[in-house]
mmCIF file of C-alpha atoms in Angstrom:
data_model
loop_
_atom_site.group_PDB
_atom_site.id
_atom_site.type_symbol
_atom_site.label_atom_id
_atom_site.label_comp_id
_atom_site.label_asym_id
_atom_site.label_seq_id
_atom_site.Cartn_x
_atom_site.Cartn_y
_atom_site.Cartn_z
ATOM 1 C CA MET A 1 132.669 165.972 108.607
ATOM 2 C CA THR A 2 132.523 163.036 106.193
ATOM 3 C CA VAL A 3 130.127 161.715 108.465
ATOM 4 C CA SER A 4 127.537 164.435 108.575
ATOM 5 C CA ARG A 5 128.690 165.007 104.746
ATOM 6 C CA SER A 6 126.972 161.169 104.252
ATOM 7 C CA ALA A 7 124.381 161.466 106.418
ATOM 8 C CA MET A 8 123.116 164.295 104.634
ATOM 9 C CA ARG A 9 123.038 162.702 101.310
ATOM 10 C CA PHE A 10 121.395 159.890 102.430
ATOM 11 C CA ALA A 11 118.449 162.639 104.124
ATOM 12 C CA ARG A 12 118.130 164.725 101.777
ATOM 13 C CA SER A 13 117.532 161.626 98.671
ATOM 14 C CA GLY A 14 114.749 160.649 101.583
ATOM 15 C CA ARG A 15 113.205 163.434 100.951
ATOM 16 C CA THR A 16 112.822 163.028 97.559
ATOM 17 C CA VAL A 17 111.747 159.500 97.161
ATOM 18 C CA THR A 18 109.204 159.731 99.807
ATOM 19 C CA ALA A 19 108.213 162.089 97.642
ATOM 20 C CA LEU A 20 108.555 159.971 94.330
ATOM 21 C CA GLY A 21 106.848 157.212 97.101
ATOM 22 C CA LEU A 22 103.971 159.215 98.018
ATOM 23 C CA ALA A 23 103.358 159.563 94.385
ATOM 24 C CA PHE A 24 103.674 155.725 93.610
ATOM 25 C CA ALA A 25 101.285 155.505 96.470
ATOM 26 C CA ALA A 26 98.291 158.287 95.074
ATOM 27 C CA LEU A 27 98.817 156.378 90.994
ATOM 28 C CA VAL A 28 98.013 152.721 92.501
ATOM 29 C CA SER A 29 95.852 154.517 94.854
ATOM 30 C CA ALA A 30 96.746 150.956 96.825
ATOM 31 C CA CYS A 31 99.254 151.462 98.654
ATOM 32 C CA ALA A 32 98.833 152.971 101.987
ATOM 33 C CA PRO A 33 100.948 156.247 102.898
ATOM 34 C CA SER A 34 104.376 156.302 102.823
ATOM 35 C CA PRO A 35 106.136 156.082 105.997
ATOM 36 C CA PRO A 36 108.244 159.680 107.361
ATOM 37 C CA ALA A 37 111.713 159.463 105.739
ATOM 38 C CA PRO A 38 113.306 156.871 107.379
ATOM 39 C CA LYS A 39 116.603 157.172 109.317
ATOM 40 C CA TRP A 40 119.840 155.341 108.047
ATOM 41 C CA PRO A 41 121.356 153.291 109.067
ATOM 42 C CA ASN A 42 118.588 151.723 111.381
ATOM 43 C CA PHE A 43 115.484 152.892 110.453
ATOM 44 C CA GLY A 44 112.896 150.439 111.790
ATOM 45 C CA GLY A 45 114.079 146.892 110.501
ATOM 46 C CA ASP A 46 115.379 144.059 112.542
ATOM 47 C CA ALA A 47 117.787 141.960 110.436
ATOM 48 C CA HIS A 48 116.866 139.208 112.282
ATOM 49 C CA ARG A 49 113.345 138.862 110.443
ATOM 50 C CA GLY A 50 115.194 139.979 107.603
ATOM 51 C CA LYS A 51 116.803 137.029 107.063
ATOM 52 C CA LEU A 52 114.183 134.889 108.293
ATOM 53 C CA LEU A 53 111.851 136.256 105.704
ATOM 54 C CA VAL A 54 114.464 136.130 102.825
ATOM 55 C CA GLY A 55 114.586 132.215 103.852
ATOM 56 C CA ARG A 56 110.543 132.300 103.979
ATOM 57 C CA TYR A 57 110.349 135.075 99.986
ATOM 58 C CA SER A 58 113.401 132.318 98.272
ATOM 59 C CA CYS A 59 115.315 135.140 97.342
ATOM 60 C CA GLY A 60 117.662 132.575 97.358
ATOM 61 C CA ALA A 61 116.507 130.946 94.134
ATOM 62 C CA CYS A 62 117.621 134.344 92.356
ATOM 63 C CA HIS A 63 120.595 135.450 94.199
ATOM 64 C CA GLN A 64 123.295 134.457 95.990
ATOM 65 C CA MET A 65 123.003 134.874 99.941
ATOM 66 C CA PRO A 66 125.819 133.362 102.159
ATOM 67 C CA GLY A 67 124.504 132.271 104.917
ATOM 68 C CA ILE A 68 121.529 131.158 103.954
ATOM 69 C CA GLU A 69 120.369 127.859 102.963
ATOM 70 C CA GLU A 70 120.457 126.826 98.900
ATOM 71 C CA ALA A 71 121.016 130.692 98.727
ATOM 72 C CA ASP A 72 122.778 129.854 95.576
ATOM 73 C CA GLY A 73 121.099 130.888 92.563
ATOM 74 C CA LEU A 74 122.318 132.868 89.327
ATOM 75 C CA VAL A 75 119.545 134.778 88.342
ATOM 76 C CA GLY A 76 119.729 137.980 89.318
ATOM 77 C CA PRO A 77 122.750 139.443 91.523
ATOM 78 C CA PRO A 78 125.046 138.588 93.739
ATOM 79 C CA LEU A 79 124.043 139.865 97.102
ATOM 80 C CA ALA A 80 126.866 138.868 99.094
ATOM 81 C CA THR A 81 128.098 143.077 99.503
ATOM 82 C CA PHE A 82 124.858 145.049 99.281
ATOM 83 C CA SER A 83 125.815 147.459 102.134
ATOM 84 C CA ARG A 84 128.272 148.245 99.403
ATOM 85 C CA ARG A 85 126.758 148.431 96.024
ATOM 86 C CA THR A 86 125.824 151.944 94.785
ATOM 87 C CA MET A 87 123.148 151.647 92.487
ATOM 88 C CA ILE A 88 119.670 149.212 92.625
ATOM 89 C CA ALA A 89 118.303 147.536 89.702
ATOM 90 C CA GLY A 90 121.271 149.928 87.970
ATOM 91 C CA LEU A 91 118.219 152.294 88.481
ATOM 92 C CA LEU A 92 118.049 153.464 91.832
ATOM 93 C CA PRO A 93 121.250 154.766 94.333
ATOM 94 C CA ASN A 94 121.161 152.468 97.018
ATOM 95 C CA THR A 95 119.600 154.488 100.012
ATOM 96 C CA PRO A 96 117.343 152.420 102.494
ATOM 97 C CA SER A 97 114.538 154.375 100.692
ATOM 98 C CA ASN A 98 114.595 153.597 97.838
ATOM 99 C CA LEU A 99 116.190 149.993 98.684
ATOM 100 C CA VAL A 100 112.614 149.302 100.573
ATOM 101 C CA LEU A 101 110.989 150.229 97.562
ATOM 102 C CA TRP A 102 112.374 148.587 95.056
ATOM 103 C CA LEU A 103 111.642 145.316 97.634
ATOM 104 C CA ARG A 104 107.973 146.166 97.351
ATOM 105 C CA HIS A 105 107.198 147.320 94.070
ATOM 106 C CA PRO A 106 110.095 146.131 91.496
ATOM 107 C CA GLN A 107 107.540 145.902 88.606
ATOM 108 C CA ALA A 108 106.711 149.507 89.214
ATOM 109 C CA VAL A 109 110.373 151.019 89.599
ATOM 110 C CA THR A 110 111.149 148.587 86.456
ATOM 111 C CA PRO A 111 108.327 147.431 84.287
ATOM 112 C CA GLY A 112 108.561 143.553 83.028
ATOM 113 C CA ASN A 113 112.266 143.063 84.890
ATOM 114 C CA ALA A 114 112.180 139.579 86.057
ATOM 115 C CA MET A 115 111.503 140.463 89.549
ATOM 116 C CA PRO A 116 107.996 139.673 90.723
ATOM 117 C CA ASP A 117 106.650 141.852 93.521
ATOM 118 C CA LEU A 118 106.600 139.568 95.779
ATOM 119 C CA GLY A 119 103.648 141.038 97.943
ATOM 120 C CA LEU A 120 106.224 142.374 101.007
ATOM 121 C CA THR A 121 104.995 144.610 103.314
ATOM 122 C CA ASP A 122 106.640 147.845 104.496
ATOM 123 C CA ALA A 123 107.475 146.235 107.615
ATOM 124 C CA GLN A 124 108.960 143.327 105.931
ATOM 125 C CA ALA A 125 110.609 145.116 103.135
ATOM 126 C CA ARG A 126 112.222 147.155 106.226
ATOM 127 C CA ASP A 127 113.481 143.902 107.703
ATOM 128 C CA ILE A 128 114.823 142.025 104.248
ATOM 129 C CA ALA A 129 116.680 145.773 103.960
ATOM 130 C CA ALA A 130 118.273 145.601 107.136
ATOM 131 C CA TYR A 131 119.339 142.191 107.058
ATOM 132 C CA LEU A 132 121.273 143.404 103.406
ATOM 133 C CA TYR A 133 122.484 146.296 105.189
ATOM 134 C CA ALA A 134 124.006 143.670 108.068
ATOM 135 C CA LYS A 135 126.270 142.235 105.734
ATOM 136 C CA PRO A 136 129.426 143.950 105.669
ATOM 137 C CA MET B 1 151.247 94.075 135.043
ATOM 138 C CA THR B 2 153.308 91.286 133.290
ATOM 139 C CA ARG B 3 156.377 90.817 131.587
ATOM 140 C CA ASP B 4 155.291 90.325 128.492
ATOM 141 C CA SER B 5 152.788 93.051 128.078
ATOM 142 C CA ARG B 6 155.491 96.008 128.928
ATOM 143 C CA HIS B 7 157.593 94.236 125.901
ATOM 144 C CA ARG B 8 154.552 94.173 123.469
ATOM 145 C CA PRO B 9 154.628 96.637 121.289
ATOM 146 C CA GLN B 10 151.938 99.510 122.349
ATOM 147 C CA GLN B 11 148.456 100.654 120.586
ATOM 148 C CA LEU B 12 149.129 98.173 117.936
ATOM 149 C CA ILE B 13 147.854 95.226 120.257
ATOM 150 C CA PRO B 14 145.165 96.505 123.197
ATOM 151 C CA SER B 15 144.694 93.943 125.239
ATOM 152 C CA ARG B 16 141.500 92.649 126.440
ATOM 153 C CA ARG B 17 140.996 94.968 128.722
ATOM 154 C CA THR B 18 140.955 97.857 126.812
ATOM 155 C CA LEU B 19 139.213 96.541 124.716
ATOM 156 C CA ILE B 20 136.180 95.731 127.096
ATOM 157 C CA ILE B 21 136.741 99.111 128.149
ATOM 158 C CA TRP B 22 136.099 100.636 124.629
ATOM 159 C CA LEU B 23 133.235 97.736 123.675
ATOM 160 C CA LEU B 24 131.080 99.535 126.222
ATOM 161 C CA GLY B 25 131.670 102.761 125.987
ATOM 162 C CA VAL B 26 130.356 102.639 122.381
ATOM 163 C CA ALA B 27 128.005 100.090 124.012
ATOM 164 C CA SER B 28 126.916 103.067 126.510
ATOM 165 C CA VAL B 29 127.167 105.898 123.585
ATOM 166 C CA LEU B 30 124.908 103.428 120.691
ATOM 167 C CA ALA B 31 122.910 103.092 123.998
ATOM 168 C CA VAL B 32 121.905 107.293 124.950
ATOM 169 C CA MET B 33 121.721 107.621 120.952
ATOM 170 C CA GLY B 34 119.158 104.756 120.721
ATOM 171 C CA LEU B 35 117.104 107.077 123.773
ATOM 172 C CA GLY B 36 117.804 110.613 122.168
ATOM 173 C CA ALA B 37 115.772 109.324 119.030
ATOM 174 C CA LEU B 38 113.381 107.767 121.086
ATOM 175 C CA ALA B 39 113.061 110.793 122.927
ATOM 176 C CA VAL B 40 112.701 112.665 119.275
ATOM 177 C CA VAL B 41 109.677 110.024 117.852
ATOM 178 C CA GLU B 42 107.847 109.056 120.675
ATOM 179 C CA GLY B 43 108.633 113.103 122.889
ATOM 180 C CA GLY B 44 107.346 114.481 120.189
ATOM 181 C CA LEU B 45 110.384 116.489 120.360
ATOM 182 C CA PHE B 46 110.560 116.709 116.446
ATOM 183 C CA ASP B 47 109.326 120.251 115.381
ATOM 184 C CA ALA B 48 106.982 119.531 112.514
ATOM 185 C CA THR B 49 105.712 122.825 111.725
ATOM 186 C CA ALA B 50 105.844 125.047 108.817
ATOM 187 C CA SER B 51 106.248 127.687 110.110
ATOM 188 C CA THR B 52 110.123 127.028 111.469
ATOM 189 C CA PRO B 53 112.512 127.243 109.289
ATOM 190 C CA ASP B 54 114.711 123.908 108.349
ATOM 191 C CA ASN B 55 117.460 123.660 111.393
ATOM 192 C CA PRO B 56 120.322 124.346 108.439
ATOM 193 C CA ILE B 57 122.078 121.647 109.038
ATOM 194 C CA ALA B 58 119.884 119.430 108.299
ATOM 195 C CA ALA B 59 118.424 121.420 105.559
ATOM 196 C CA VAL B 60 121.833 121.309 104.146
ATOM 197 C CA GLY B 61 121.875 117.422 104.351
ATOM 198 C CA ILE B 62 118.390 117.255 103.132
ATOM 199 C CA HIS B 63 119.255 118.920 100.162
ATOM 200 C CA THR B 64 122.244 117.433 99.235
ATOM 201 C CA THR B 65 120.415 114.043 100.208
ATOM 202 C CA PHE B 66 117.911 114.625 97.886
ATOM 203 C CA ILE B 67 120.073 115.521 94.724
ATOM 204 C CA ARG B 68 122.150 113.213 95.230
ATOM 205 C CA SER B 69 118.753 110.993 94.907
ATOM 206 C CA VAL B 70 117.651 112.464 91.815
ATOM 207 C CA GLN B 71 121.255 112.040 89.579
ATOM 208 C CA VAL B 72 121.277 108.708 90.737
ATOM 209 C CA ARG B 73 117.717 107.629 89.652
ATOM 210 C CA ALA B 74 117.676 109.967 86.299
ATOM 211 C CA ALA B 75 120.417 108.519 85.648
ATOM 212 C CA HIS B 76 119.067 105.894 83.139
ATOM 213 C CA ILE B 77 116.989 108.234 81.706
ATOM 214 C CA GLN B 78 116.772 109.177 77.720
ATOM 215 C CA ALA B 79 115.753 113.157 77.426
ATOM 216 C CA PRO B 80 115.134 113.560 73.533
ATOM 217 C CA ALA B 81 118.167 115.713 71.625
ATOM 218 C CA SER B 82 115.755 118.647 71.659
ATOM 219 C CA PHE B 83 113.011 120.637 71.768
ATOM 220 C CA SER B 84 110.502 121.575 69.691
ATOM 221 C CA PRO B 85 108.428 124.866 70.122
ATOM 222 C CA ALA B 86 104.992 123.054 70.422
ATOM 223 C CA GLN B 87 107.130 121.994 73.386
ATOM 224 C CA VAL B 88 107.944 124.433 74.988
ATOM 225 C CA GLN B 89 104.248 126.368 74.473
ATOM 226 C CA ALA B 90 102.195 122.952 76.010
ATOM 227 C CA GLY B 91 104.593 123.777 79.105
ATOM 228 C CA LEU B 92 104.006 126.944 79.077
ATOM 229 C CA ALA B 93 100.430 126.873 79.405
ATOM 230 C CA ASP B 94 100.555 124.091 81.813
ATOM 231 C CA TYR B 95 102.775 125.182 84.509
ATOM 232 C CA ASP B 96 101.115 128.790 83.958
ATOM 233 C CA ALA B 97 98.407 125.989 84.791
ATOM 234 C CA SER B 98 99.476 124.438 87.569
ATOM 235 C CA CYS B 99 102.997 124.499 88.882
ATOM 236 C CA ALA B 100 103.382 128.878 88.625
ATOM 237 C CA ASP B 101 101.135 128.916 92.385
ATOM 238 C CA CYS B 102 104.052 127.917 94.013
ATOM 239 C CA HIS B 103 107.179 128.572 91.833
ATOM 240 C CA GLY B 104 106.455 131.345 90.375
ATOM 241 C CA ALA B 105 107.558 132.320 86.404
ATOM 242 C CA PRO B 106 109.379 135.178 85.026
ATOM 243 C CA GLY B 107 108.427 138.392 86.411
ATOM 244 C CA ILE B 108 105.389 136.363 88.361
ATOM 245 C CA SER B 109 105.610 136.010 92.219
ATOM 246 C CA ARG B 110 104.931 132.964 94.119
ATOM 247 C CA ALA B 111 101.060 132.716 95.356
ATOM 248 C CA SER B 112 101.906 134.367 98.440
ATOM 249 C CA TRP B 113 100.827 130.946 100.920
ATOM 250 C CA ALA B 114 103.692 129.460 98.828
ATOM 251 C CA ASN B 115 105.958 131.882 100.709
ATOM 252 C CA ALA B 116 104.471 129.721 104.082
ATOM 253 C CA MET B 117 105.443 126.250 102.685
ATOM 254 C CA THR B 118 108.214 124.353 104.619
ATOM 255 C CA PRO B 119 110.919 123.311 102.522
ATOM 256 C CA SER B 120 109.917 126.654 99.989
ATOM 257 C CA PRO B 121 109.451 125.576 96.549
ATOM 258 C CA PRO B 122 112.080 127.168 95.122
ATOM 259 C CA TYR B 123 111.794 129.327 91.406
ATOM 260 C CA LEU B 124 112.585 128.102 88.150
ATOM 261 C CA TYR B 125 113.694 130.574 86.785
ATOM 262 C CA ASP B 126 116.941 128.897 86.338
ATOM 263 C CA ALA B 127 116.306 125.104 87.342
ATOM 264 C CA ALA B 128 118.207 124.425 83.655
ATOM 265 C CA ARG B 129 121.180 125.279 84.958
ATOM 266 C CA GLN B 130 121.115 123.512 87.828
ATOM 267 C CA TRP B 131 119.358 120.181 86.892
ATOM 268 C CA ARG B 132 119.694 117.677 83.265
ATOM 269 C CA PRO B 133 116.869 117.598 82.046
ATOM 270 C CA ARG B 134 116.432 114.121 82.056
ATOM 271 C CA GLU B 135 116.187 114.990 85.988
ATOM 272 C CA LEU B 136 113.819 117.833 85.898
ATOM 273 C CA TYR B 137 111.776 115.269 84.309
ATOM 274 C CA TRP B 138 112.729 112.564 86.538
ATOM 275 C CA ILE B 139 111.580 115.337 89.929
ATOM 276 C CA VAL B 140 108.297 116.551 87.419
ATOM 277 C CA GLY B 141 107.011 113.260 87.241
ATOM 278 C CA GLN B 142 108.579 112.219 90.802
ATOM 279 C CA GLY B 143 108.271 114.525 93.134
ATOM 280 C CA ALA B 144 109.891 115.518 95.902
ATOM 281 C CA ARG B 145 108.814 113.593 99.470
ATOM 282 C CA MET B 146 108.527 115.556 102.886
ATOM 283 C CA THR B 147 107.605 118.825 100.435
ATOM 284 C CA ALA B 148 104.663 120.284 99.128
ATOM 285 C CA MET B 149 106.337 118.932 95.062
ATOM 286 C CA PRO B 150 103.296 116.646 93.385
ATOM 287 C CA ALA B 151 104.285 113.043 91.523
ATOM 288 C CA TRP B 152 102.879 114.685 87.862
ATOM 289 C CA SER B 153 103.223 111.540 86.452
ATOM 290 C CA GLU B 154 99.937 110.470 88.179
ATOM 291 C CA SER B 155 98.256 112.839 86.227
ATOM 292 C CA ARG B 156 100.790 113.330 82.933
ATOM 293 C CA SER B 157 101.745 112.044 79.897
ATOM 294 C CA SER B 158 105.186 111.269 80.000
ATOM 295 C CA ASP B 159 104.841 112.981 76.465
ATOM 296 C CA GLN B 160 103.115 116.635 79.449
ATOM 297 C CA LEU B 161 106.121 115.487 81.212
ATOM 298 C CA TRP B 162 108.749 116.515 78.491
ATOM 299 C CA SER B 163 106.812 119.157 77.652
ATOM 300 C CA LEU B 164 106.721 120.449 80.992
ATOM 301 C CA VAL B 165 110.728 120.430 80.897
ATOM 302 C CA ALA B 166 110.786 121.760 76.797
ATOM 303 C CA PHE B 167 109.979 124.620 79.177
ATOM 304 C CA LEU B 168 111.648 124.915 81.730
ATOM 305 C CA GLU B 169 114.676 124.622 79.385
ATOM 306 C CA ALA B 170 113.065 128.050 77.288
ATOM 307 C CA MET B 171 112.958 129.722 80.867
ATOM 308 C CA PRO B 172 116.202 131.514 81.159
ATOM 309 C CA TYR B 173 116.009 132.185 77.321
ATOM 310 C CA LEU B 174 112.441 133.931 77.942
ATOM 311 C CA THR B 175 111.984 137.826 79.281
ATOM 312 C CA PRO B 176 109.303 138.117 81.505
ATOM 313 C CA ASP B 177 106.931 140.467 78.496
ATOM 314 C CA GLU B 178 107.487 137.576 76.525
ATOM 315 C CA TYR B 179 105.929 134.401 79.401
ATOM 316 C CA ALA B 180 103.517 137.141 79.724
ATOM 317 C CA ARG B 181 102.743 137.086 76.197
ATOM 318 C CA MET B 182 102.540 133.378 75.884
ATOM 319 C CA ARG B 183 100.376 132.379 78.333
ATOM 320 C CA PRO B 184 96.484 131.421 77.529
ATOM 321 C CA ARG B 185 94.526 132.512 79.405
ATOM 322 C CA ALA B 186 96.473 136.313 78.746
ATOM 323 C CA ARG B 187 95.827 135.154 74.801
ATOM 324 C CA GLY B 188 92.580 134.308 75.911
ATOM 325 C CA THR B 189 92.463 131.604 73.874
ATOM 326 C CA GLY B 190 91.495 128.764 76.427
ATOM 327 C CA ALA B 191 94.167 126.522 75.050
ATOM 328 C CA ALA B 192 95.573 123.624 76.525
ATOM 329 C CA GLU B 193 93.733 123.658 79.672
ATOM 330 C CA PRO B 194 95.757 121.472 82.337
ATOM 331 C CA ARG B 195 93.666 117.580 83.098
ATOM 332 C CA LEU B 196 93.532 118.376 86.796
ATOM 333 C CA SER B 197 90.397 120.665 88.112
ATOM 334 C CA GLU B 198 91.669 124.355 89.338
ATOM 335 C CA PRO B 199 89.399 125.463 91.770
ATOM 336 C CA HIS B 200 92.230 128.653 92.442
ATOM 337 C CA GLN B 201 92.334 130.656 89.736
ATOM 338 C CA ARG B 202 94.098 133.597 90.654
ATOM 339 C CA ALA B 203 92.649 136.812 90.969
ATOM 340 C CA GLY B 204 94.042 139.378 88.628
ATOM 341 C CA ARG B 205 95.835 136.706 86.275
#
C-alpha cells in the first residue's frame, strides 16, 4: 500500500521532471533528448561504476562521503545519507530523475551556485546517482 | 631436558635453540618480502597507470605522508599577517590562468582531462580551511611529487606565490559570481598575464 503509493509519487514526479528536462534540452539545444522516465530504484545506474566516478570527479573535495578516500570536503553538504534526503540543493524533490538533472546541470538548476557543471554524461550521472542511493 | 631449564623462569629467558629458530623465521620472512618487492619492481607487477585508482590503503598512506611532509617542512615559513585586496586580485588572475584547469574554481569545473588524473587534483574552494597559509605557500612553491603538481617557485617570485595564497585564503568568501566578475578575461583587461605561456585557452571562457 505504502510502497505502491510512493512508487506512484515517484513515477508522477518522474514524468514532470522528464517534461522539464525536455524543455531544458530544447532551450540549450545541446543535450540529447531525455531518456524515458527512469524506474525507481534501479534506473540503469551502476553503483560500482558510480563509486569510481565519484573518485575521478573529486566529489569528495567538497562533500563528505564515507567510503571514498580523502572525501572530507565541507564546501557542500555531506552525502552519507543521501537516499534519505528530502530535497536536492534545497530546491528539487529528491527523486532519481531530479538527482540526474542536478548532477548534470547544477548551474542550470541554480545559476551561480558553487557546484560546477562537471560535464557528466547521462549514463555517468545515473551511475553516480545509483551509488548515492545505494547508501542507507 | 636439563634440571636447569626446568627451573628457569619460562618466557623471560629463551633458550639458545628458541632464539635461533626465531632468527631463522625473521630472516626467511625478510627474504620473502625482499623477493616480493623485487617481483613488484622488476616484474612489472605495479600498476603505474593513471586510469586505475590507487589502492585505498596506499592512498591513505600516501596522503597522510604528504600532509605531514608539508606540515613539517613549512613550519619555519613566516606568513604575512594579512593580505591586501590587490594581492587577492593578482592571485585570482594567476590562479584563473594557471591553476583552474586542474583545480577548478567557484562554480567552474576542472578541464575534462583533469578528471582522468591520478591522484585527482582537488578542488580548492576550502583549501584555506585545511591548510595554514604557510603550508599553502609551501605546496604551491614546491609542488607535490608523483602528482602533476609542479613546483611553481620555478616560474613565480615569492610575491607572486604569496598572492596565490592570498587568493586561496579569500576563495571561501567569494561567490561564483564574484569570482567570474574578478576574472581578467571576463573584464577584458588582459592584466596580470601569467609569465608562463598558455597554449590551452579553454573554449567558452
